[in-house]
Short mmCIF file of C-alpha atoms and ligand atoms in Angstrom, two decimals:
data_model
loop_
_atom_site.label_atom_id
_atom_site.label_comp_id
_atom_site.label_asym_id
_atom_site.label_seq_id
_atom_site.Cartn_x
_atom_site.Cartn_y
_atom_site.Cartn_z
CA MET A 228 -3.57 -17.28 -8.85
CA ASP A 229 -4.71 -13.99 -8.44
CA PHE A 230 -4.32 -13.63 -4.54
CA LEU A 231 -1.67 -14.59 -2.49
CA ALA A 232 -2.00 -15.17 1.12
CA GLY A 233 0.40 -12.99 3.37
CA ASN A 234 3.25 -11.35 2.11
CA MET A 235 4.94 -13.83 -0.12
CA GLY A 236 6.01 -12.76 -3.34
CA TRP A 237 6.38 -14.63 -6.56
CA ILE A 238 7.01 -14.34 -10.41
CA GLU A 239 4.60 -15.06 -13.09
CA VAL A 240 5.71 -15.05 -16.80
CA VAL A 241 3.44 -14.73 -19.80
CA CYS A 242 5.47 -15.34 -23.02
CA GLY A 243 4.50 -16.22 -26.71
CA PRO A 244 5.01 -14.64 -30.04
CA MET A 245 3.81 -11.42 -31.34
CA PHE A 246 -0.06 -10.89 -31.54
CA SER A 247 -0.57 -13.97 -29.06
CA GLY A 248 -2.19 -11.64 -26.35
CA LYS A 249 0.62 -11.13 -23.86
CA SER A 250 -0.17 -7.47 -23.34
CA GLU A 251 -3.93 -8.26 -22.97
CA GLU A 252 -3.05 -10.96 -20.40
CA LEU A 253 -0.75 -8.67 -18.50
CA ILE A 254 -3.41 -5.87 -18.46
CA ARG A 255 -6.04 -8.31 -17.44
CA ARG A 256 -4.04 -9.43 -14.57
CA LEU A 257 -3.10 -5.91 -13.36
CA ARG A 258 -6.57 -4.72 -13.68
CA ARG A 259 -7.83 -7.36 -11.38
CA ALA A 260 -5.08 -6.55 -8.82
CA MET A 261 -6.33 -2.92 -8.88
CA ILE A 262 -9.79 -4.27 -8.34
CA ALA A 263 -8.39 -5.92 -5.31
CA ARG A 264 -6.95 -2.73 -4.11
CA ARG A 265 -3.41 -3.69 -4.49
CA ARG A 266 -0.91 -1.02 -5.16
CA VAL A 267 0.14 -1.64 -8.89
CA GLN A 268 3.23 -0.26 -11.01
CA VAL A 269 3.72 -1.01 -14.64
CA PHE A 270 7.33 -0.81 -16.42
CA LYS A 271 8.37 -0.93 -19.98
CA PRO A 272 11.58 -0.43 -21.80
CA VAL A 273 12.35 2.62 -23.76
CA LEU A 274 12.88 0.90 -26.89
CA ASP A 275 9.33 -0.04 -27.40
CA ASN A 276 8.08 3.43 -28.79
CA ARG A 277 5.60 1.94 -31.25
CA TYR A 278 2.69 3.60 -29.39
CA SER A 279 2.42 5.94 -26.30
CA LYS A 280 5.20 6.78 -24.16
CA GLU A 281 3.42 6.57 -20.91
CA GLU A 282 1.11 3.47 -21.40
CA ILE A 283 1.43 -0.38 -22.43
CA VAL A 284 -0.90 -0.73 -25.32
CA SER A 285 -2.10 -4.05 -26.75
CA HIS A 286 -2.73 -4.76 -30.56
CA SER A 287 -6.31 -4.74 -29.60
CA ASP A 288 -5.77 -1.26 -28.08
CA GLN A 289 -6.17 -2.02 -24.39
CA ARG A 290 -4.12 0.39 -22.46
CA LEU A 291 -2.64 0.79 -19.00
CA GLY A 292 -0.48 3.77 -17.77
CA SER A 293 3.19 2.62 -17.28
CA THR A 294 6.47 4.09 -16.39
CA THR A 295 9.15 3.79 -19.16
CA VAL A 296 12.53 2.71 -18.03
CA ASN A 297 15.92 2.33 -19.77
CA SER A 298 17.14 -0.88 -18.03
CA ALA A 299 15.94 -3.14 -15.34
CA ASP A 300 17.90 -1.53 -12.71
CA GLU A 301 15.98 1.29 -13.25
CA ILE A 302 12.81 -0.20 -11.91
CA LEU A 303 14.23 -0.57 -8.75
CA LYS A 304 14.94 3.17 -8.63
CA GLN A 305 11.57 3.98 -9.95
CA LEU A 306 9.73 1.60 -7.76
CA ASP A 307 7.53 2.90 -5.08
CA TRP A 308 8.26 0.27 -2.14
CA ARG A 309 4.59 0.12 -1.07
CA THR A 310 3.67 -1.37 -4.59
CA GLN A 311 2.59 -4.80 -4.18
CA VAL A 312 1.99 -5.93 -7.67
CA ILE A 313 4.60 -5.11 -10.44
CA GLY A 314 3.97 -5.46 -14.20
CA VAL A 315 6.49 -5.59 -16.88
CA ASP A 316 5.77 -5.57 -20.75
CA GLU A 317 8.21 -6.26 -23.45
CA ALA A 318 10.46 -7.82 -20.86
CA ASN A 319 12.67 -9.48 -23.79
CA PHE A 320 14.10 -5.64 -24.32
CA MET A 321 15.03 -5.22 -20.73
CA GLY A 322 18.21 -6.82 -20.73
CA PRO A 323 19.84 -9.79 -18.65
CA GLY A 324 19.52 -7.62 -15.47
CA LEU A 325 15.81 -8.12 -15.35
CA VAL A 326 16.30 -11.74 -13.87
CA GLU A 327 18.06 -10.48 -10.72
CA VAL A 328 15.67 -7.57 -10.39
CA CYS A 329 12.67 -9.94 -10.63
CA GLY A 330 14.25 -12.15 -8.05
CA GLN A 331 14.76 -9.34 -5.57
CA LEU A 332 11.20 -8.07 -5.88
CA ALA A 333 9.68 -11.38 -5.26
CA ASP A 334 12.01 -12.25 -2.55
CA SER A 335 10.88 -8.68 -1.00
CA GLY A 336 7.30 -9.89 -1.22
CA LYS A 337 6.16 -8.51 -4.40
CA ARG A 338 4.05 -10.17 -7.10
CA VAL A 339 6.02 -9.65 -10.21
CA ILE A 340 4.14 -10.25 -13.68
CA VAL A 341 6.44 -10.14 -16.63
CA ALA A 342 5.36 -10.53 -20.32
CA GLY A 343 7.59 -10.88 -23.29
CA LEU A 344 8.68 -12.80 -26.39
CA ASP A 345 10.15 -16.17 -25.69
CA THR A 346 11.76 -16.50 -29.30
CA ASP A 347 13.27 -14.22 -31.76
CA TYR A 348 12.74 -13.67 -35.50
CA MET A 349 14.91 -16.86 -35.93
CA GLY A 350 13.21 -18.81 -33.55
CA ARG A 351 15.95 -18.71 -31.03
CA PRO A 352 15.25 -18.34 -27.34
CA PHE A 353 15.02 -14.62 -26.39
CA PRO A 354 17.13 -13.57 -23.38
CA PRO A 355 16.20 -13.14 -20.62
CA ILE A 356 12.86 -14.96 -20.78
CA PRO A 357 14.47 -18.40 -20.56
CA ASP A 358 16.18 -17.69 -17.09
CA LEU A 359 12.97 -15.99 -15.86
CA LEU A 360 10.84 -19.21 -16.88
CA ALA A 361 13.11 -20.99 -14.92
CA MET A 362 12.85 -18.79 -11.78
CA ALA A 363 9.03 -18.21 -12.13
CA GLU A 364 6.35 -19.87 -9.95
CA SER A 365 4.09 -19.49 -12.74
CA ILE A 366 4.31 -19.78 -16.62
CA THR A 367 1.62 -19.06 -19.13
CA LYS A 368 2.50 -19.54 -22.89
CA THR A 369 0.07 -17.60 -25.27
CA LEU A 370 -0.41 -18.59 -28.82
CA ALA A 371 -1.55 -16.51 -31.95
CA ILE A 372 -3.39 -17.66 -35.07
CA CYS A 373 -0.77 -18.24 -37.91
CA MET A 374 -1.47 -15.76 -40.62
CA ARG A 375 -0.37 -18.25 -43.16
CA CYS A 376 -2.49 -21.19 -42.22
CA GLY A 377 -4.90 -20.26 -39.52
CA ASN A 378 -3.41 -22.78 -36.92
CA PRO A 379 -2.16 -21.97 -33.45
CA ALA A 380 0.83 -19.93 -33.75
CA LYS A 381 4.15 -19.96 -31.52
CA GLN A 382 6.56 -18.09 -33.67
CA THR A 383 6.95 -14.38 -34.69
CA GLN A 384 7.64 -13.99 -38.25
CA ARG A 385 9.74 -11.12 -39.63
CA LEU A 386 8.58 -10.09 -43.04
CA VAL A 387 11.20 -7.28 -43.54
CA GLU A 388 14.82 -7.79 -44.60
CA SER A 389 17.14 -7.15 -41.65
CA GLU A 390 19.75 -9.05 -39.47
CA ASP A 391 19.44 -6.97 -36.50
CA LEU A 392 18.07 -8.76 -33.45
CA ILE A 393 15.64 -5.77 -32.79
CA VAL A 394 13.67 -4.27 -35.33
CA VAL A 395 10.62 -2.53 -33.51
CA GLY A 396 7.54 -2.46 -35.21
CA ALA A 397 4.17 -4.32 -35.69
CA ALA A 398 1.82 -4.58 -38.54
CA GLY A 399 3.61 -5.03 -41.82
CA MET A 400 6.90 -6.03 -40.29
CA TYR A 401 6.15 -9.01 -38.23
CA GLU A 402 3.22 -11.65 -38.15
CA ALA A 403 2.30 -14.74 -36.21
CA ARG A 404 3.26 -18.12 -37.73
CA CYS A 405 2.88 -21.63 -36.58
CA ARG A 406 5.73 -24.25 -36.48
CA ALA A 407 5.04 -25.53 -39.92
CA CYS A 408 4.82 -22.15 -41.67
CA PHE A 409 7.41 -20.37 -39.79
CA GLU A 410 10.73 -19.61 -41.64
CA ALA A 411 13.71 -18.24 -39.96
CA GLY A 412 14.65 -14.90 -41.50
CA VAL A 413 12.36 -13.49 -44.32
CA PRO A 414 9.86 -15.77 -45.75
CA LYS A 415 9.80 -17.41 -49.26
CA GLN A 416 6.68 -19.63 -49.18
CA GLU A 417 3.59 -18.54 -50.52
CA MET A 418 0.28 -17.38 -48.71
CA LEU A 419 -2.29 -20.04 -48.08
CA PRO A 420 -5.98 -19.26 -48.15
CA PHE A 421 -7.60 -19.95 -44.73
CA SER A 422 -10.89 -18.99 -43.10
CA ARG A 423 -10.56 -16.72 -40.08
CA PRO A 424 -12.02 -18.80 -37.04
CA VAL A 425 -15.73 -17.57 -36.38
CA SER A 426 -16.11 -15.85 -33.12
CA ARG A 427 -18.36 -17.46 -30.76
CA GLY A 428 -18.90 -14.37 -28.62
P1 ADP B 179 1.21 -9.46 -27.84
O1 ADP B 179 1.40 -8.60 -26.46
O2 ADP B 179 1.37 -10.78 -27.53
O3 ADP B 179 1.79 -8.99 -28.84
P2 ADP B 179 -1.36 -8.22 -27.77
O4 ADP B 179 -2.11 -8.38 -26.41
O5 ADP B 179 -0.89 -6.71 -27.90
O6 ADP B 179 -0.56 -9.47 -28.22
O7 ADP B 179 -2.68 -8.34 -28.92
C1 ADP B 179 -3.60 -9.40 -28.82
C2 ADP B 179 -4.57 -9.10 -29.92
O8 ADP B 179 -3.92 -8.84 -31.31
C3 ADP B 179 -5.84 -10.22 -30.29
O9 ADP B 179 -6.68 -10.14 -29.28
C4 ADP B 179 -6.06 -9.77 -31.44
O10 ADP B 179 -7.06 -8.79 -31.33
C5 ADP B 179 -5.06 -9.12 -32.14
N1 ADP B 179 -4.17 -9.97 -33.12
C6 ADP B 179 -3.80 -9.41 -34.36
N2 ADP B 179 -3.34 -10.28 -35.16
C7 ADP B 179 -3.52 -11.49 -34.38
C8 ADP B 179 -3.16 -12.88 -34.69
N3 ADP B 179 -2.30 -13.37 -35.64
N4 ADP B 179 -3.50 -13.76 -33.73
C9 ADP B 179 -4.08 -13.60 -32.76
N5 ADP B 179 -4.31 -12.27 -32.44
C10 ADP B 179 -4.22 -11.31 -33.19
ZN1 ZN B 180 0.66 -22.11 -40.30
#
């Protein structure tokens, strides 16, 4: 999946809850493209100012230089047309225009790798990821570890009281939860004791 013959473009989507390794996976794919001497550009929305402004950063502190844009359209303006591989992080904050932009880029021969949340804090599909999934050649769903029971987690649990769709933050404001432990809105259940999975190196 890393190498495409000729100049055909395509769209890859990496989606899942917070802490599931979307940014790590995006960075891994982009680094491999760089090793293959592809020209790479990375974009993220201005909204995500949790960490550095000019990098995408994973929760495990992997970093890659990026360009911050206000909207999906700005990707086209900031794009160097010699770029062959385009990464987009936090795609769920890019707005509906991202679907059209990714389609245009793939049609013009670019490999587009998009990472974002597939559902919001209420468990609802998070636009524009559902449309991108329908348009994509390749889809990867990443799972985190449920912080209540230790099972694989597909939901992003909000821990603070707010009805805003977007509350930007990470540690302390959100955690990963499995289907059984997830509660739309703010949780009321008690924590369960669980053993952390043992790393097998
Ligand atoms: P995402 O982009 O999906 O939010 P990141 O790639 O930024 O995820 O971070 C993934 C890393 O977060 C993991 O490799 C791990 O080190 C850390 N992490 C923290 N909490 C969890 C969790 N509940 N489940 C899995 N990984 C977690
Ligand atoms: Zn659970």
